[in-house]
Amino acid sequence: MTRVHPYLLFDDRLMRVIGVPFLGFWIPLTFLGYTLNGGLLAYLPIWMVSTLQTFGYWQGSRAIYIQTRKRFPFLSQTTQRTVWLVLLNTLFTLTACTVLNLSIQTWLSSPNWHQPSAFQNYAASFMPTTTCLALYESIHYFRQLQVALLEAEQLKKENVQSQLETLKNQVNPHFLFNSLNTLAAIIPDDAELSVRFVQKLSKVYRYILEIRDVQTVSLADELAALHAYTFLLQIRFGDNLRIHIDIPDELLTDRIVPLALQMLVENAVKHNVISTQKPLTIDVLTQRERVIVQNNLQRKNQFGLPELAPDLDSESTGLGLTNIRNRYQLLANQPIDVIVTTQSFVVSLPILKSEKTIKSEYSPDRR
């Protein structure tokens, strides 16, 4: 089984197995003045000692990289992470170089060995540590890029699914039949109301088309579309449907995923009894930087079956909620809350304070 460190995002064993001996072979020839004139066999002890040194430098830098990445995991912390990497790696390299070279000078005595200058030793020591950090940071960056591209593609699919689901729920025989019946009923009695009905219907469809390429919308835009949608519903159901929307003006510039409120209102209407004896009340309000959509629970009793509490995984209610939940997870790594009691059905959506809250950073803790 491949072992992947959570703060590396990739299995680096092969890179160490190949990279450490390669650097161990190349560093003495490049920085320390050694040659292959005596043949590979004569160079072998130098290569072995250099490889051991390189392994020690690599492991030390690797540990520094992991701890620094753990302390500063986000893309916005790149500057802090880089500063700490440079400082800690420099201190480690200078200390390790001094200790290792003193040990080697005491331990080894061979005509094949000579004493490089202090500059050569330090230059040779910085080579494996710098290479290690550069490789890990580059690979980590490209892995983050892959994750971001994958999440963007998932989000695109979620948005398309949202549009298709909403259109499916609206451009179907029942929706058109109910809308046209309502329009036909009000035309003889109130021509002005009929015109407003058609205008609101047009506004709902226009909004769906306009947000097809966006990931978030302002609460002002979402509420404008919701008002148009609820206008159609209240013309149809009259006083049997009571919708109260109370969103403070200071929150209207904040963000939300598109069509979320409409989907929740739509689910409430679709799955609950609405009658004179059992009016349905839907409240849209805010609490602690979240938008709350709640309704009294009076589930439809179809085919004579007992009324059941909503199953979030069922096809009837789960698709819309799952869609909203997935989009919030992809955009902001924030959950939606669903609270179901015998009396009410409540969904709580996070308010995205600005575009900066949209998830563009990767942390292993999210995985």
CSV table of C-alpha atoms in Angstrom, one decimal:
chain,number,residue,atom,x,y,z
A,1,MET,CA,0.0,0.0,0.0
A,2,THR,CA,1.3,3.4,-0.9
A,3,ARG,CA,2.2,5.6,2.1
A,4,VAL,CA,1.5,9.2,1.5
A,5,HIS,CA,2.4,11.7,4.2
A,6,PRO,CA,-0.6,14.0,4.7
A,7,TYR,CA,1.6,17.2,4.4
A,8,LEU,CA,3.5,16.0,1.3
A,9,LEU,CA,0.5,14.7,-0.7
A,10,PHE,CA,2.7,12.3,-2.5
A,11,ASP,CA,4.8,9.2,-1.9
A,12,ASP,CA,8.4,10.4,-1.9
A,13,ARG,CA,10.2,7.1,-1.3
A,14,LEU,CA,11.2,6.6,-4.9
A,15,MET,CA,12.4,10.2,-5.1
A,16,ARG,CA,14.7,9.6,-2.1
A,17,VAL,CA,15.9,6.2,-3.3
A,18,ILE,CA,17.0,7.7,-6.6
A,19,GLY,CA,17.7,11.3,-5.7
A,20,VAL,CA,20.0,10.8,-2.6
A,21,PRO,CA,22.5,8.5,-4.4
A,22,PHE,CA,22.5,10.7,-7.5
A,23,LEU,CA,23.3,13.8,-5.5
A,24,GLY,CA,25.8,11.8,-3.4
A,25,PHE,CA,27.6,10.9,-6.6
A,26,TRP,CA,27.4,14.3,-8.3
A,27,ILE,CA,28.2,16.7,-5.3
A,28,PRO,CA,31.8,15.8,-4.7
A,29,LEU,CA,32.6,16.1,-8.4
A,30,THR,CA,30.9,19.5,-8.7
A,31,PHE,CA,31.6,21.2,-5.4
A,32,LEU,CA,34.5,19.4,-3.7
A,33,GLY,CA,37.1,19.1,-6.4
A,34,TYR,CA,37.1,15.3,-6.8
A,35,THR,CA,37.4,13.6,-10.1
A,36,LEU,CA,37.0,10.1,-11.7
A,37,ASN,CA,40.6,10.0,-12.9
A,38,GLY,CA,41.3,7.1,-10.5
A,39,GLY,CA,38.4,5.2,-11.7
A,40,LEU,CA,35.0,4.4,-10.3
A,41,LEU,CA,36.3,1.9,-7.8
A,42,ALA,CA,38.6,4.5,-6.2
A,43,TYR,CA,35.7,7.0,-6.2
A,44,LEU,CA,33.3,4.5,-4.5
A,45,PRO,CA,34.3,5.4,-0.8
A,46,ILE,CA,33.8,9.1,-1.5
A,47,TRP,CA,30.5,8.4,-3.2
A,48,MET,CA,29.3,6.3,-0.2
A,49,VAL,CA,30.3,8.9,2.4
A,50,SER,CA,28.7,11.7,0.3
A,51,THR,CA,25.5,9.6,-0.1
A,52,LEU,CA,25.3,9.2,3.7
A,53,GLN,CA,25.8,12.9,4.2
A,54,THR,CA,23.3,13.7,1.6
A,55,PHE,CA,20.8,11.3,3.2
A,56,GLY,CA,21.2,13.1,6.5
A,57,TYR,CA,20.8,16.6,4.9
A,58,TRP,CA,17.7,15.4,2.9
A,59,GLN,CA,16.0,13.8,6.0
A,60,GLY,CA,16.6,17.0,8.0
A,61,SER,CA,15.2,19.3,5.3
A,62,ARG,CA,12.3,16.9,4.7
A,63,ALA,CA,11.4,17.1,8.4
A,64,ILE,CA,11.7,20.9,8.4
A,65,TYR,CA,9.5,21.1,5.3
A,66,ILE,CA,6.8,18.8,6.9
A,67,GLN,CA,6.7,20.8,10.1
A,68,THR,CA,6.6,24.1,8.3
A,69,ARG,CA,3.9,22.9,6.0
A,70,LYS,CA,1.9,21.7,9.0
A,71,ARG,CA,2.3,25.1,10.7
A,72,PHE,CA,1.5,27.1,7.5
A,73,PRO,CA,-0.7,24.9,5.3
A,74,PHE,CA,-2.6,27.5,3.3
A,75,LEU,CA,-1.7,29.2,0.0
A,76,SER,CA,-2.2,32.6,1.6
A,77,GLN,CA,0.6,31.6,4.1
A,78,THR,CA,3.2,31.0,1.4
A,79,THR,CA,5.3,34.0,2.4
A,80,GLN,CA,5.4,33.0,6.1
A,81,ARG,CA,6.1,29.4,5.2
A,82,THR,CA,9.0,30.4,2.8
A,83,VAL,CA,10.6,32.7,5.4
A,84,TRP,CA,10.5,30.0,8.0
A,85,LEU,CA,11.8,27.4,5.5
A,86,VAL,CA,14.8,29.6,4.6
A,87,LEU,CA,15.7,30.4,8.2
A,88,LEU,CA,15.3,26.9,9.5
A,89,ASN,CA,17.0,25.2,6.6
A,90,THR,CA,19.9,27.6,6.7
A,91,LEU,CA,20.4,27.1,10.4
A,92,PHE,CA,20.1,23.3,10.0
A,93,THR,CA,22.5,23.2,7.0
A,94,LEU,CA,25.2,25.3,8.7
A,95,THR,CA,25.0,23.3,11.9
A,96,ALA,CA,25.0,19.9,10.1
A,97,CYS,CA,27.8,20.9,7.8
A,98,THR,CA,30.0,21.9,10.7
A,99,VAL,CA,29.3,18.7,12.7
A,100,LEU,CA,29.6,16.3,9.8
A,101,ASN,CA,32.8,17.7,8.4
A,102,LEU,CA,34.5,17.7,11.8
A,103,SER,CA,33.5,14.1,12.2
A,104,ILE,CA,34.8,13.1,8.8
A,105,GLN,CA,38.1,14.9,9.3
A,106,THR,CA,38.6,13.0,12.5
A,107,TRP,CA,37.5,9.6,11.2
A,108,LEU,CA,38.9,9.4,7.7
A,109,SER,CA,42.5,9.4,6.4
A,110,SER,CA,43.1,8.3,2.9
A,111,PRO,CA,45.2,9.5,0.0
A,112,ASN,CA,42.0,9.8,-2.1
A,113,TRP,CA,40.7,12.4,0.3
A,114,HIS,CA,41.6,16.0,0.4
A,115,GLN,CA,40.4,18.9,2.4
A,116,PRO,CA,38.0,21.2,0.5
A,117,SER,CA,37.7,24.8,1.6
A,118,ALA,CA,35.0,26.0,4.0
A,119,PHE,CA,33.2,27.6,1.1
A,120,GLN,CA,33.2,24.3,-0.9
A,121,ASN,CA,31.9,22.4,2.1
A,122,TYR,CA,29.0,24.8,2.8
A,123,ALA,CA,28.1,25.0,-0.9
A,124,ALA,CA,28.1,21.2,-1.1
A,125,SER,CA,25.9,21.0,2.0
A,126,PHE,CA,23.3,23.5,0.7
A,127,MET,CA,22.9,21.5,-2.5
A,128,PRO,CA,20.9,18.6,-1.1
A,129,THR,CA,18.9,20.7,1.4
A,130,THR,CA,17.9,23.3,-1.3
A,131,THR,CA,17.2,20.6,-3.8
A,132,CYS,CA,15.0,18.7,-1.3
A,133,LEU,CA,12.9,21.8,-0.4
A,134,ALA,CA,12.6,22.9,-4.1
A,135,LEU,CA,11.3,19.5,-5.2
A,136,TYR,CA,8.9,19.1,-2.3
A,137,GLU,CA,7.5,22.6,-2.7
A,138,SER,CA,7.2,22.2,-6.5
A,139,ILE,CA,5.5,18.9,-6.4
A,140,HIS,CA,3.2,20.0,-3.6
A,141,TYR,CA,2.2,23.1,-5.6
A,142,PHE,CA,1.3,21.0,-8.7
A,143,ARG,CA,-0.7,18.6,-6.5
A,144,GLN,CA,-2.6,21.5,-5.1
A,145,LEU,CA,-3.2,22.7,-8.7
A,146,GLN,CA,-4.5,19.3,-9.6
A,147,VAL,CA,-6.9,19.3,-6.6
A,148,ALA,CA,-8.0,22.8,-7.5
A,149,LEU,CA,-8.7,21.8,-11.1
A,150,LEU,CA,-10.6,18.7,-10.0
A,151,GLU,CA,-12.7,20.7,-7.5
A,152,ALA,CA,-13.4,23.4,-10.2
A,153,GLU,CA,-14.6,20.6,-12.5
A,154,GLN,CA,-16.8,19.1,-9.7
A,155,LEU,CA,-18.2,22.5,-9.0
A,156,LYS,CA,-19.0,23.1,-12.6
A,157,LYS,CA,-20.9,19.8,-12.7
A,158,GLU,CA,-22.8,20.7,-9.5
A,159,ASN,CA,-23.8,24.0,-11.0
A,160,VAL,CA,-25.0,22.3,-14.2
A,161,GLN,CA,-26.9,19.8,-12.1
A,162,SER,CA,-28.5,22.6,-10.1
A,163,GLN,CA,-29.6,24.4,-13.3
A,164,LEU,CA,-31.0,21.2,-14.8
A,165,GLU,CA,-32.8,20.2,-11.6
A,166,THR,CA,-34.4,23.6,-11.3
A,167,LEU,CA,-35.4,23.7,-14.9
A,168,LYS,CA,-36.7,20.2,-14.7
A,169,ASN,CA,-38.8,21.1,-11.7
A,170,GLN,CA,-40.2,24.2,-13.5
A,171,VAL,CA,-40.3,23.3,-17.1
A,172,ASN,CA,-42.4,20.3,-16.7
A,173,PRO,CA,-46.1,19.6,-17.4
A,174,HIS,CA,-47.2,20.1,-13.8
A,175,PHE,CA,-45.4,23.5,-13.4
A,176,LEU,CA,-46.6,24.8,-16.7
A,177,PHE,CA,-50.1,23.4,-16.2
A,178,ASN,CA,-50.4,25.0,-12.8
A,179,SER,CA,-48.8,28.3,-14.0
A,180,LEU,CA,-51.1,28.5,-17.0
A,181,ASN,CA,-54.2,27.5,-15.0
A,182,THR,CA,-53.4,30.3,-12.5
A,183,LEU,CA,-52.8,32.8,-15.3
A,184,ALA,CA,-56.1,31.7,-17.1
A,185,ALA,CA,-58.0,32.1,-13.8
A,186,ILE,CA,-56.8,35.7,-13.2
A,187,ILE,CA,-56.9,37.1,-16.7
A,188,PRO,CA,-60.6,37.7,-16.8
A,189,ASP,CA,-60.7,39.4,-13.4
A,190,ASP,CA,-57.4,41.3,-13.2
A,191,ALA,CA,-55.5,42.1,-16.4
A,192,GLU,CA,-52.9,44.0,-14.5
A,193,LEU,CA,-52.2,41.1,-12.2
A,194,SER,CA,-51.9,38.8,-15.2
A,195,VAL,CA,-49.2,41.0,-16.7
A,196,ARG,CA,-47.3,41.0,-13.4
A,197,PHE,CA,-47.7,37.2,-13.3
A,198,VAL,CA,-46.1,36.8,-16.7
A,199,GLN,CA,-43.3,39.3,-15.8
A,200,LYS,CA,-42.4,37.4,-12.6
A,201,LEU,CA,-42.5,34.1,-14.5
A,202,SER,CA,-40.1,35.6,-17.1
A,203,LYS,CA,-37.8,37.0,-14.3
A,204,VAL,CA,-37.5,33.5,-12.8
A,205,TYR,CA,-36.4,32.0,-16.0
A,206,ARG,CA,-34.1,34.9,-16.9
A,207,TYR,CA,-32.3,34.5,-13.5
A,208,ILE,CA,-31.7,30.8,-14.1
A,209,LEU,CA,-30.1,31.6,-17.4
A,210,GLU,CA,-28.0,34.5,-16.1
A,211,ILE,CA,-26.4,32.6,-13.2
A,212,ARG,CA,-25.5,29.5,-15.2
A,213,ASP,CA,-21.8,30.5,-15.3
A,214,VAL,CA,-21.4,31.9,-11.7
A,215,GLN,CA,-20.4,30.1,-8.5
A,216,THR,CA,-21.9,32.6,-6.0
A,217,VAL,CA,-24.4,35.4,-6.2
A,218,SER,CA,-25.2,38.3,-3.9
A,219,LEU,CA,-28.1,37.8,-1.4
A,220,ALA,CA,-29.7,40.8,-3.1
A,221,ASP,CA,-29.8,39.0,-6.5
A,222,GLU,CA,-30.9,35.7,-5.0
A,223,LEU,CA,-33.7,37.4,-3.0
A,224,ALA,CA,-34.9,39.3,-6.1
A,225,ALA,CA,-35.3,36.1,-7.9
A,226,LEU,CA,-36.9,34.5,-4.8
A,227,HIS,CA,-39.5,37.3,-4.5
A,228,ALA,CA,-40.5,36.7,-8.2
A,229,TYR,CA,-40.8,33.0,-7.6
A,230,THR,CA,-42.8,33.3,-4.3
A,231,PHE,CA,-45.1,35.8,-6.1
A,232,LEU,CA,-46.1,33.0,-8.5
A,233,LEU,CA,-46.6,30.6,-5.7
A,234,GLN,CA,-48.8,33.0,-3.6
A,235,ILE,CA,-50.9,33.8,-6.6
A,236,ARG,CA,-51.6,30.1,-7.0
A,237,PHE,CA,-52.0,29.2,-3.3
A,238,GLY,CA,-53.3,32.5,-1.9
A,239,ASP,CA,-53.5,32.8,1.9
A,240,ASN,CA,-52.8,29.1,2.2
A,241,LEU,CA,-49.1,29.8,1.6
A,242,ARG,CA,-47.5,32.3,3.9
A,243,ILE,CA,-43.9,33.3,3.0
A,244,HIS,CA,-42.0,35.7,5.2
A,245,ILE,CA,-38.6,37.0,4.1
A,246,ASP,CA,-36.6,39.0,6.6
A,247,ILE,CA,-33.0,39.7,5.5
A,248,PRO,CA,-31.2,42.8,6.9
A,249,ASP,CA,-30.1,45.3,4.2
A,250,GLU,CA,-26.5,45.2,5.5
A,251,LEU,CA,-26.2,41.5,4.4
A,252,LEU,CA,-27.5,42.0,0.8
A,253,THR,CA,-24.0,42.3,-0.6
A,254,ASP,CA,-22.8,39.1,1.0
A,255,ARG,CA,-22.8,35.9,-1.1
A,256,ILE,CA,-24.7,32.6,-1.4
A,257,VAL,CA,-24.8,29.8,-3.8
A,258,PRO,CA,-27.3,30.5,-6.6
A,259,LEU,CA,-30.8,29.0,-6.5
A,260,ALA,CA,-30.3,27.6,-3.0
A,261,LEU,CA,-33.2,29.6,-1.5
A,262,GLN,CA,-35.5,28.8,-4.4
A,263,MET,CA,-34.7,25.1,-4.2
A,264,LEU,CA,-35.5,25.1,-0.5
A,265,VAL,CA,-38.8,26.9,-0.9
A,266,GLU,CA,-39.6,24.6,-3.8
A,267,ASN,CA,-39.0,21.5,-1.7
A,268,ALA,CA,-41.2,22.9,1.1
A,269,VAL,CA,-44.1,23.5,-1.4
A,270,LYS,CA,-43.6,20.2,-3.2
A,271,HIS,CA,-43.6,17.9,-0.1
A,272,ASN,CA,-46.0,19.5,2.3
A,273,VAL,CA,-49.8,19.8,2.4
A,274,ILE,CA,-51.1,23.3,1.6
A,275,SER,CA,-54.7,23.9,2.3
A,276,THR,CA,-57.1,26.2,4.2
A,277,GLN,CA,-57.1,23.8,7.1
A,278,LYS,CA,-53.3,23.4,6.9
A,279,PRO,CA,-51.6,26.5,5.7
A,280,LEU,CA,-47.9,26.2,5.0
A,281,THR,CA,-45.6,28.9,6.5
A,282,ILE,CA,-42.1,29.4,5.1
A,283,ASP,CA,-39.7,31.8,6.9
A,284,VAL,CA,-36.5,33.0,5.3
A,285,LEU,CA,-34.3,34.9,7.8
A,286,THR,CA,-30.8,35.2,9.2
A,287,GLN,CA,-29.2,34.0,12.4
A,288,ARG,CA,-25.5,34.3,13.3
A,289,GLU,CA,-24.3,34.9,9.8
A,290,ARG,CA,-26.4,32.1,8.3
A,291,VAL,CA,-29.6,32.2,6.2
A,292,ILE,CA,-32.3,30.1,7.7
A,293,VAL,CA,-35.2,28.6,5.6
A,294,GLN,CA,-37.8,26.9,7.8
A,295,ASN,CA,-41.3,25.6,7.3
A,296,ASN,CA,-43.9,23.9,9.4
A,297,LEU,CA,-43.8,20.2,8.7
A,298,GLN,CA,-47.0,18.6,7.3
A,299,ARG,CA,-45.9,16.0,4.9
A,300,LYS,CA,-48.1,14.8,2.1
A,301,ASN,CA,-49.7,11.5,2.7
A,302,GLN,CA,-49.5,9.8,-0.7
A,303,PHE,CA,-51.2,6.5,-1.6
A,304,GLY,CA,-52.6,6.2,1.9
A,305,LEU,CA,-49.3,5.6,3.4
A,306,PRO,CA,-48.4,6.9,6.8
A,307,GLU,CA,-46.6,10.3,6.8
A,308,LEU,CA,-42.9,9.9,7.2
A,309,ALA,CA,-40.2,12.3,8.3
A,310,PRO,CA,-38.2,13.4,5.3
A,311,ASP,CA,-35.3,11.2,4.4
A,312,LEU,CA,-32.4,13.4,3.2
A,313,ASP,CA,-31.1,10.5,1.2
A,314,SER,CA,-34.3,9.8,-0.6
A,315,GLU,CA,-34.9,11.0,-4.2
A,316,SER,CA,-37.8,13.2,-3.0
A,317,THR,CA,-35.9,15.7,-1.0
A,318,GLY,CA,-32.3,14.5,-1.1
A,319,LEU,CA,-31.2,15.7,-4.6
A,320,GLY,CA,-31.7,19.4,-4.0
A,321,LEU,CA,-30.2,19.4,-0.5
A,322,THR,CA,-27.3,17.2,-1.6
A,323,ASN,CA,-26.6,19.6,-4.5
A,324,ILE,CA,-26.6,22.6,-2.2
A,325,ARG,CA,-24.5,20.8,0.4
A,326,ASN,CA,-21.9,19.7,-2.2
A,327,ARG,CA,-21.6,23.2,-3.6
A,328,TYR,CA,-21.0,24.8,-0.2
A,329,GLN,CA,-18.4,22.1,0.5
A,330,LEU,CA,-16.6,22.8,-2.7
A,331,LEU,CA,-16.8,26.5,-2.6
A,332,ALA,CA,-16.1,27.3,1.1
A,333,ASN,CA,-15.6,24.0,2.9
A,334,GLN,CA,-18.6,24.8,5.1
A,335,PRO,CA,-21.5,22.5,5.9
A,336,ILE,CA,-25.2,23.2,5.7
A,337,ASP,CA,-27.3,22.3,8.7
A,338,VAL,CA,-30.6,20.4,8.4
A,339,ILE,CA,-32.8,20.1,11.5
A,340,VAL,CA,-36.0,18.0,11.3
A,341,THR,CA,-38.5,17.8,14.1
A,342,THR,CA,-42.1,16.6,14.2
A,343,GLN,CA,-43.2,20.2,13.8
A,344,SER,CA,-40.7,21.8,11.5
A,345,PHE,CA,-38.1,21.4,8.7
A,346,VAL,CA,-35.1,23.8,9.0
A,347,VAL,CA,-32.2,24.3,6.7
A,348,SER,CA,-29.3,26.6,7.7
A,349,LEU,CA,-27.0,28.0,4.9
A,350,PRO,CA,-23.7,29.7,5.6
A,351,ILE,CA,-23.4,33.3,4.3
A,352,LEU,CA,-20.2,33.8,2.3
A,353,LYS,CA,-19.0,37.2,3.5
A,354,SER,CA,-17.1,37.9,0.3
A,355,GLU,CA,-15.3,36.2,-2.6
A,356,LYS,CA,-12.4,35.7,-0.3
A,357,THR,CA,-14.3,33.1,1.7
A,358,ILE,CA,-14.6,30.9,-1.4
A,359,LYS,CA,-12.2,28.0,-0.9
A,360,SER,CA,-9.1,28.4,-2.9
A,361,GLU,CA,-6.6,26.9,-0.5
A,362,TYR,CA,-5.7,23.4,0.3
A,363,SER,CA,-5.1,22.0,3.7
A,364,PRO,CA,-4.5,18.3,4.5
A,365,ASP,CA,-7.0,18.7,7.3
A,366,ARG,CA,-9.8,19.1,4.7
A,367,ARG,CA,-9.2,15.8,3.0
